CSV table of C-alpha atoms and ligand atoms in Angstrom, one decimal:
chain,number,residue,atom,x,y,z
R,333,UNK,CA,8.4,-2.7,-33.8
R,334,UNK,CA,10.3,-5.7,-34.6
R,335,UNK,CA,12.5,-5.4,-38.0
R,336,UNK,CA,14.2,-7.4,-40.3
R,337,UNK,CA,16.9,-6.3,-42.5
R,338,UNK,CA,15.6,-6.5,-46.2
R,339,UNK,CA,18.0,-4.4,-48.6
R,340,UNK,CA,21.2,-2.3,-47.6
R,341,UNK,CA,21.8,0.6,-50.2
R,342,UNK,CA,24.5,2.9,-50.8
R,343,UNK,CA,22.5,5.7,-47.9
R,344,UNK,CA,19.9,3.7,-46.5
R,345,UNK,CA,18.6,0.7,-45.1
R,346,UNK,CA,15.5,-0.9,-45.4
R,347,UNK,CA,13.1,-3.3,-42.9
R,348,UNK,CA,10.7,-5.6,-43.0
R,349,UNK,CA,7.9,-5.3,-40.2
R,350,UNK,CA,5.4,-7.0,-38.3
R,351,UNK,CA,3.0,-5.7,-41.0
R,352,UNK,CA,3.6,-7.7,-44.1
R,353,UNK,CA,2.3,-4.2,-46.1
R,354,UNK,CA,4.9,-1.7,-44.7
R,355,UNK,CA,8.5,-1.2,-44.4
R,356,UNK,CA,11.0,0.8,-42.3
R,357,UNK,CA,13.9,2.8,-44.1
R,358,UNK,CA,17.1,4.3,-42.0
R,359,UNK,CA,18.9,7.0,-43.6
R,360,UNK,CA,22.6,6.5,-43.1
R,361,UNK,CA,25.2,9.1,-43.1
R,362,UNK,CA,27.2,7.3,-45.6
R,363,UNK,CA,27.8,9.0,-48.4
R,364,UNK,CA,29.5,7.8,-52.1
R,365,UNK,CA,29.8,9.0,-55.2
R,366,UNK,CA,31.3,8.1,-58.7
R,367,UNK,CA,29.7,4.8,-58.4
R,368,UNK,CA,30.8,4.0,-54.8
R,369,UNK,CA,34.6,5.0,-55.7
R,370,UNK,CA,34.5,7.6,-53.5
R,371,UNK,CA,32.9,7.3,-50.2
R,372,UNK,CA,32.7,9.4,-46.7
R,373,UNK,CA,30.2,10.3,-43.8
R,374,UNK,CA,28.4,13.2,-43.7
R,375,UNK,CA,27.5,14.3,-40.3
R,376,UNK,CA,23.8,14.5,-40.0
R,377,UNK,CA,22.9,13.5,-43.6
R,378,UNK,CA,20.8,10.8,-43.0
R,379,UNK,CA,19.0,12.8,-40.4
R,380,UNK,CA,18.6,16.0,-43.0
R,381,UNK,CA,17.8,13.7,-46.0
R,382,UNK,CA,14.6,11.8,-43.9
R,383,UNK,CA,13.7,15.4,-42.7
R,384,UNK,CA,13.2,16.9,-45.9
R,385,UNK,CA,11.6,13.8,-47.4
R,386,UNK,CA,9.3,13.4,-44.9
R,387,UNK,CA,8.4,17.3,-45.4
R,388,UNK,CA,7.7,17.1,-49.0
R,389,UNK,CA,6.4,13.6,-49.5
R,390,UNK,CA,2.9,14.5,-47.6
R,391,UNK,CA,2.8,18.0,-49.8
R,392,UNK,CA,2.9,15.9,-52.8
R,393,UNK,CA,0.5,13.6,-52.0
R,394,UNK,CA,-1.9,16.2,-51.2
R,395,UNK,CA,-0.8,17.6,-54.5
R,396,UNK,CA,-2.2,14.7,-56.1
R,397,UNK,CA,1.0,12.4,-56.2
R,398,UNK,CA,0.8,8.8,-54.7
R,399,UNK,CA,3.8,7.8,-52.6
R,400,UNK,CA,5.0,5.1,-50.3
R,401,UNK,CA,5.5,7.4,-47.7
R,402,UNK,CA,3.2,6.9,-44.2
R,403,UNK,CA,4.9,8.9,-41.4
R,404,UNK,CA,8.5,10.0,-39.9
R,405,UNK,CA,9.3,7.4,-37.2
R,406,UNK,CA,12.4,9.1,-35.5
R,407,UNK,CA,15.4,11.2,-36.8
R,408,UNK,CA,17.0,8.8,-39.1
R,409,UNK,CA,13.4,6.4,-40.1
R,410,UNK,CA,10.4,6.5,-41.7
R,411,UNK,CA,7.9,4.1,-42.2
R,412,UNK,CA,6.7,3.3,-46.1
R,413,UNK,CA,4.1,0.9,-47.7
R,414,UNK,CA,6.0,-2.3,-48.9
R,415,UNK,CA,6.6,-1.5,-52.6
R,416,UNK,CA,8.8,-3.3,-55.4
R,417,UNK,CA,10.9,-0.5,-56.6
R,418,UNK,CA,10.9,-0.4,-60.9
R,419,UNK,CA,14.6,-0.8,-61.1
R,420,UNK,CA,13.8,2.5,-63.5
R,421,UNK,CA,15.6,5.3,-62.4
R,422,UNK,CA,14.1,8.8,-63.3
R,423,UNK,CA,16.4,11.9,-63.7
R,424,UNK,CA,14.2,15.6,-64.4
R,425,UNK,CA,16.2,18.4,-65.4
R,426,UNK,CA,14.8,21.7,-65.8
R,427,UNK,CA,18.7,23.1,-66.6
R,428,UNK,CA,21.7,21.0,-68.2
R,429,UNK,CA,24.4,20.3,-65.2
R,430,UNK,CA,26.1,17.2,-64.5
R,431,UNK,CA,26.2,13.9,-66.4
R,432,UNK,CA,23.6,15.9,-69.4
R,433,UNK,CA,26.6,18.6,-69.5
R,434,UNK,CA,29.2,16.3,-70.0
R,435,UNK,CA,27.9,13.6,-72.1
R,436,UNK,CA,26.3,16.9,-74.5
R,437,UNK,CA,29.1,19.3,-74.2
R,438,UNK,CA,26.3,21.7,-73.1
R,439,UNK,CA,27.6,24.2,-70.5
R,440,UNK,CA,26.4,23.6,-66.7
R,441,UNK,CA,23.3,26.4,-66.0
R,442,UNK,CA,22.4,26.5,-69.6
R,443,UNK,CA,18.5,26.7,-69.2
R,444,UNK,CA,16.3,23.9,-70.8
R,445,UNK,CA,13.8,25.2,-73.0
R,446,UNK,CA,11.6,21.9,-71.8
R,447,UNK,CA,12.2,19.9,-68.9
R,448,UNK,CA,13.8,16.8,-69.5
R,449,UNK,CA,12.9,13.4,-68.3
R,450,UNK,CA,15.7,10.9,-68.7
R,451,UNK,CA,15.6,6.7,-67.4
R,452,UNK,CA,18.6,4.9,-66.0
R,453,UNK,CA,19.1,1.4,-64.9
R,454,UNK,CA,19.1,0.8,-61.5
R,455,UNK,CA,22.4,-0.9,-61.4
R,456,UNK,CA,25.2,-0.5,-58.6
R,457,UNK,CA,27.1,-3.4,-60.4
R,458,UNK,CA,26.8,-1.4,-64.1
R,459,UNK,CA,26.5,2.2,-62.5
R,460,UNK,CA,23.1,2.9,-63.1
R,461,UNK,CA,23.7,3.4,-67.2
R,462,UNK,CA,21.3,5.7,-69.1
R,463,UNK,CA,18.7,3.8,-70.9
R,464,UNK,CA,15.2,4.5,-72.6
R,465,UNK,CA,11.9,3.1,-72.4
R,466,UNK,CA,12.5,0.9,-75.3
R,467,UNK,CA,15.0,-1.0,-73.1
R,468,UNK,CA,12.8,-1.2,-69.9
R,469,UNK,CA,10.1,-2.4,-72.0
R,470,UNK,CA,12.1,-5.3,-73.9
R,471,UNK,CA,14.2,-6.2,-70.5
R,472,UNK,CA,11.4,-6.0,-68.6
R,473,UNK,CA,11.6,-3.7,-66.0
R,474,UNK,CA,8.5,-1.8,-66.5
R,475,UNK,CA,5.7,-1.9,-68.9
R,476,UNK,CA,4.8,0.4,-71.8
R,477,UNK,CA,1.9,2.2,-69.4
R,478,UNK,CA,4.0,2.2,-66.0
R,479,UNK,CA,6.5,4.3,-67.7
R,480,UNK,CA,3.9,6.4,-69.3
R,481,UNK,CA,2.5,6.8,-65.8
R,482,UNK,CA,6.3,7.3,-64.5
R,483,UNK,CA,6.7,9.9,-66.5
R,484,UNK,CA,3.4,11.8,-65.7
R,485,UNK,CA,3.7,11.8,-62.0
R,486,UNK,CA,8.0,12.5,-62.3
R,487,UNK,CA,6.9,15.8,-64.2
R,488,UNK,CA,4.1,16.3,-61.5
R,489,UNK,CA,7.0,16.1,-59.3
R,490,UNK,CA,9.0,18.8,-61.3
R,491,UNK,CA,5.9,20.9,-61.7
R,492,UNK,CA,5.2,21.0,-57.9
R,493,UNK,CA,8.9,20.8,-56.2
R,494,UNK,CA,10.4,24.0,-59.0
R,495,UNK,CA,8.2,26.4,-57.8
R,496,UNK,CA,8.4,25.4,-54.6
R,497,UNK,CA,11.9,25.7,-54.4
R,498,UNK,CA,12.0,29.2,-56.1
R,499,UNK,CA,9.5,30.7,-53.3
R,500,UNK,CA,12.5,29.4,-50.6
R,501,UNK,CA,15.5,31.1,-52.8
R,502,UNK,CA,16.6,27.4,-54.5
R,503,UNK,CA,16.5,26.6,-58.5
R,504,UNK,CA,15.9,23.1,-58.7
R,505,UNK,CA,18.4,22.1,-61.4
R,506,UNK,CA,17.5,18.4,-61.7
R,507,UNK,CA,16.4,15.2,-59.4
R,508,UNK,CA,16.5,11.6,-59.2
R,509,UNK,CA,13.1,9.8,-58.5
R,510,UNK,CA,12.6,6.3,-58.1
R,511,UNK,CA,9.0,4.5,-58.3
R,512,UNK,CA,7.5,1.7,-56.7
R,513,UNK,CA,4.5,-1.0,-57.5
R,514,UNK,CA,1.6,-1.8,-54.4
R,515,UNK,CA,1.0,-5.1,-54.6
R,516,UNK,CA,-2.4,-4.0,-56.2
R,517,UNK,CA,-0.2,-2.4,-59.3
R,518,UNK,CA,-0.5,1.1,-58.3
R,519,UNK,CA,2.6,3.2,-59.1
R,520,UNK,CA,4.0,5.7,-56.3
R,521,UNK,CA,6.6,7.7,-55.7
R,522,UNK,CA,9.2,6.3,-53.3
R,523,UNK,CA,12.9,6.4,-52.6
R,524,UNK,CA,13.6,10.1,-51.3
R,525,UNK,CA,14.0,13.7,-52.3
R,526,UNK,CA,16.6,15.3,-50.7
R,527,UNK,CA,20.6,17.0,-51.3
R,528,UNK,CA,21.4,13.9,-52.3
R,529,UNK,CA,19.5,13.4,-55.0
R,530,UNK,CA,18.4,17.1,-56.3
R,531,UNK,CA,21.0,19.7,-57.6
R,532,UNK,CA,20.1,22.8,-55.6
R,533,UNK,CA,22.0,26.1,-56.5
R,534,UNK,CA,21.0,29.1,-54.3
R,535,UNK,CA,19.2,31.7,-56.5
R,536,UNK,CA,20.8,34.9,-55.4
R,537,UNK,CA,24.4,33.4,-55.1
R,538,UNK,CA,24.5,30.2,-57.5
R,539,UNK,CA,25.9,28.6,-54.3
R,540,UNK,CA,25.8,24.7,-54.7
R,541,UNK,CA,23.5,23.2,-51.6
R,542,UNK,CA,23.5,19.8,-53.0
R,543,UNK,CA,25.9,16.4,-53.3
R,544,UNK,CA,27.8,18.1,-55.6
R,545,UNK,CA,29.8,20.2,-52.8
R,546,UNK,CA,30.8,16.3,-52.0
R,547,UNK,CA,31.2,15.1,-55.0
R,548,UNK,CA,33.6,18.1,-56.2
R,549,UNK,CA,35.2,18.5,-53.2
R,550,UNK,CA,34.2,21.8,-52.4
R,551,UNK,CA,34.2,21.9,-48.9
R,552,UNK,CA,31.1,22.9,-46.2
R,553,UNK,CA,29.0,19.8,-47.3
R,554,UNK,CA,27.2,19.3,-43.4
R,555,UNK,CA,26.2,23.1,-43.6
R,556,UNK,CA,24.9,23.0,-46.7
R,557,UNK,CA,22.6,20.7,-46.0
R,558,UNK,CA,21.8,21.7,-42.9
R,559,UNK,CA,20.6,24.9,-44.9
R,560,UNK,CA,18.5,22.4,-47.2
R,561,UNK,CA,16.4,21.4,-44.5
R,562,UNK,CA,15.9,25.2,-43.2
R,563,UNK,CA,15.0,26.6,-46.9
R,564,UNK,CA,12.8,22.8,-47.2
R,565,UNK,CA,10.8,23.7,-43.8
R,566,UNK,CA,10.6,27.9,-43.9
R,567,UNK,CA,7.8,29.5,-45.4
R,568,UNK,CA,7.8,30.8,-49.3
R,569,UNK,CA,8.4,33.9,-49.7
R,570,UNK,CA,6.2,36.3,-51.4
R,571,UNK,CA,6.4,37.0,-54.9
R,572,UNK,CA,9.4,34.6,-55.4
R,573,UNK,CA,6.5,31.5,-56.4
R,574,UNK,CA,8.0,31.4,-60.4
R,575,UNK,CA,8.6,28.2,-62.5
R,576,UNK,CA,12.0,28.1,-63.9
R,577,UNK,CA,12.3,27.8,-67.6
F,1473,C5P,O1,24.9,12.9,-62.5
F,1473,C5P,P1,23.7,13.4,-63.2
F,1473,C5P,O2,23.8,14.8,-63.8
F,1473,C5P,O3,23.1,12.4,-64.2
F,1473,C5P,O4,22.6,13.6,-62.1
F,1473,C5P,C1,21.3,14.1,-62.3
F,1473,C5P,C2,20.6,14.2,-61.0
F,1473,C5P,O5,20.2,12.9,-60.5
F,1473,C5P,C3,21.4,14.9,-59.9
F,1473,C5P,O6,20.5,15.7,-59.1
F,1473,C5P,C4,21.9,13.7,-59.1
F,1473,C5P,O7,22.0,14.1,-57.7
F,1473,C5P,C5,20.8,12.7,-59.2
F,1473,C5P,N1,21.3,11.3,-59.2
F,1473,C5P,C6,21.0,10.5,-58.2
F,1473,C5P,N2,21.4,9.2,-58.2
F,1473,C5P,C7,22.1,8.7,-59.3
F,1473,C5P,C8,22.4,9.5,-60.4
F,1473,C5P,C9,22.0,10.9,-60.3
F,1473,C5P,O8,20.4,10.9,-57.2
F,1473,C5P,N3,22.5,7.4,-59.3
């Protein structure tokens, strides 16, 4: 398949096709954090990350959830329909950690009593700053029903990928989704879901299986997403299927 390079993000790369409609993306093993501050490779990453994408994507479509996502082309690609990504991040947390934490003064693992959908701007140059619809609207980036539909499908998301992750020993803390436009004006999911954009904390130990063992330094980051991919792809376990919150 011949491929032009189209866009080169922080942990993957994206390629135009032969067909005008789709698009190849390579995960990388690069990995950065604090706004590209801090950077390393992680061994296998980008192979783990367009694994467990490629797992969940189809599940969610089936689940009702469009997406860009068309089929797993080799370790590190995938192929996607072409989409114009809303430059309109999406954060869901179903329990305060991170950036919520801080900003709040809200202790990490305190349970939300709702879930809680949050928009960024998808800025490298600005480091992606919070934002709300308002802003998207008047700048914009996405129209008043776009984000209304955003906002549906990203708590679709939540409501499918919580218990999901429960019935394989994971709370799902909170995720990063990012949404795309068909040239026809349909809105799907796109981007990925993976360790690099979930927080995953084991349920029986509160081990952290996520970017965050990278991002804190705490050590056994290949391995713990290496077990990602295992909890992703095993079967649930019975009696564990239970929403958090
Ligand atoms: O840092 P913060 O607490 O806002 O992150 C919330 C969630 O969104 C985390 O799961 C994090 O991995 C993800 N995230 C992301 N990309 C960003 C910012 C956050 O995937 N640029």
């Amino acid at each position: 398949m011949k491929r032009e390079p189209l866009y080169e993000g922080k942990a993957k790369r994206v390629y135009a096709t032969e067909n005008p409609h789709e698009y190849v993306v390579e995960y990388k093993d690069d990995a950065t954090a604090f706004n590209g501050v801090k950077r390393a490779q992680i061994l296998g990453k980008g192979a783990v990350n367009n694994a467990i994408t490629a797992h969940l994507f189809p599940q969610l479509e089936a689940a009702g959830i469009p997406t860009h996502f068309i089929e797993r082309l080799s370790d590190t690609e995938q192929r996607v329909r072409a989409v114009t990504i809303v430059p309109v991040e999406v954060i869901v947390r179903n329990v305060a950690a991170g950036s919520f934490s801080k900003r709040l003064g809200v202790e990490e693992g305190t349970p939300l009593a709702r879930p809680v959908v949050e928009y960024c701007y998808k800025s490298d140059a600005l480091g992606d700053p919070l934002i709300n619809r308002d802003t998207a609207v008047a700048l914009g980036w996405a129209s008043e029903e776009d984000l209304g539909r955003i906002r549906e499908l990203a708590l679709r998301v939540r409501d499918f990928l919580t218990p999901y992750f429960a019935a394989r020993g994971i709370r799902l803390i909170d995720f990063k989704l990012e949404f795309g436009k068909t040239p026809g004006g349909q809105v799907v999911l796109a981007d990925e879901i993976s360790p690099d954009t979930c927080r995953f904390w084991d349920a029986a130990t509160g081990e952290k299986l996520d970017k965050d063992r990278f991002r804190r330094d705490l050590g056994g980051v290949e391995e713990a997403y290496a077990e990602m991919l295992r909890r992703v792809t095993s079967e649930a376990e019975g009696g564990k299927q239970k929403a958090e919150g």
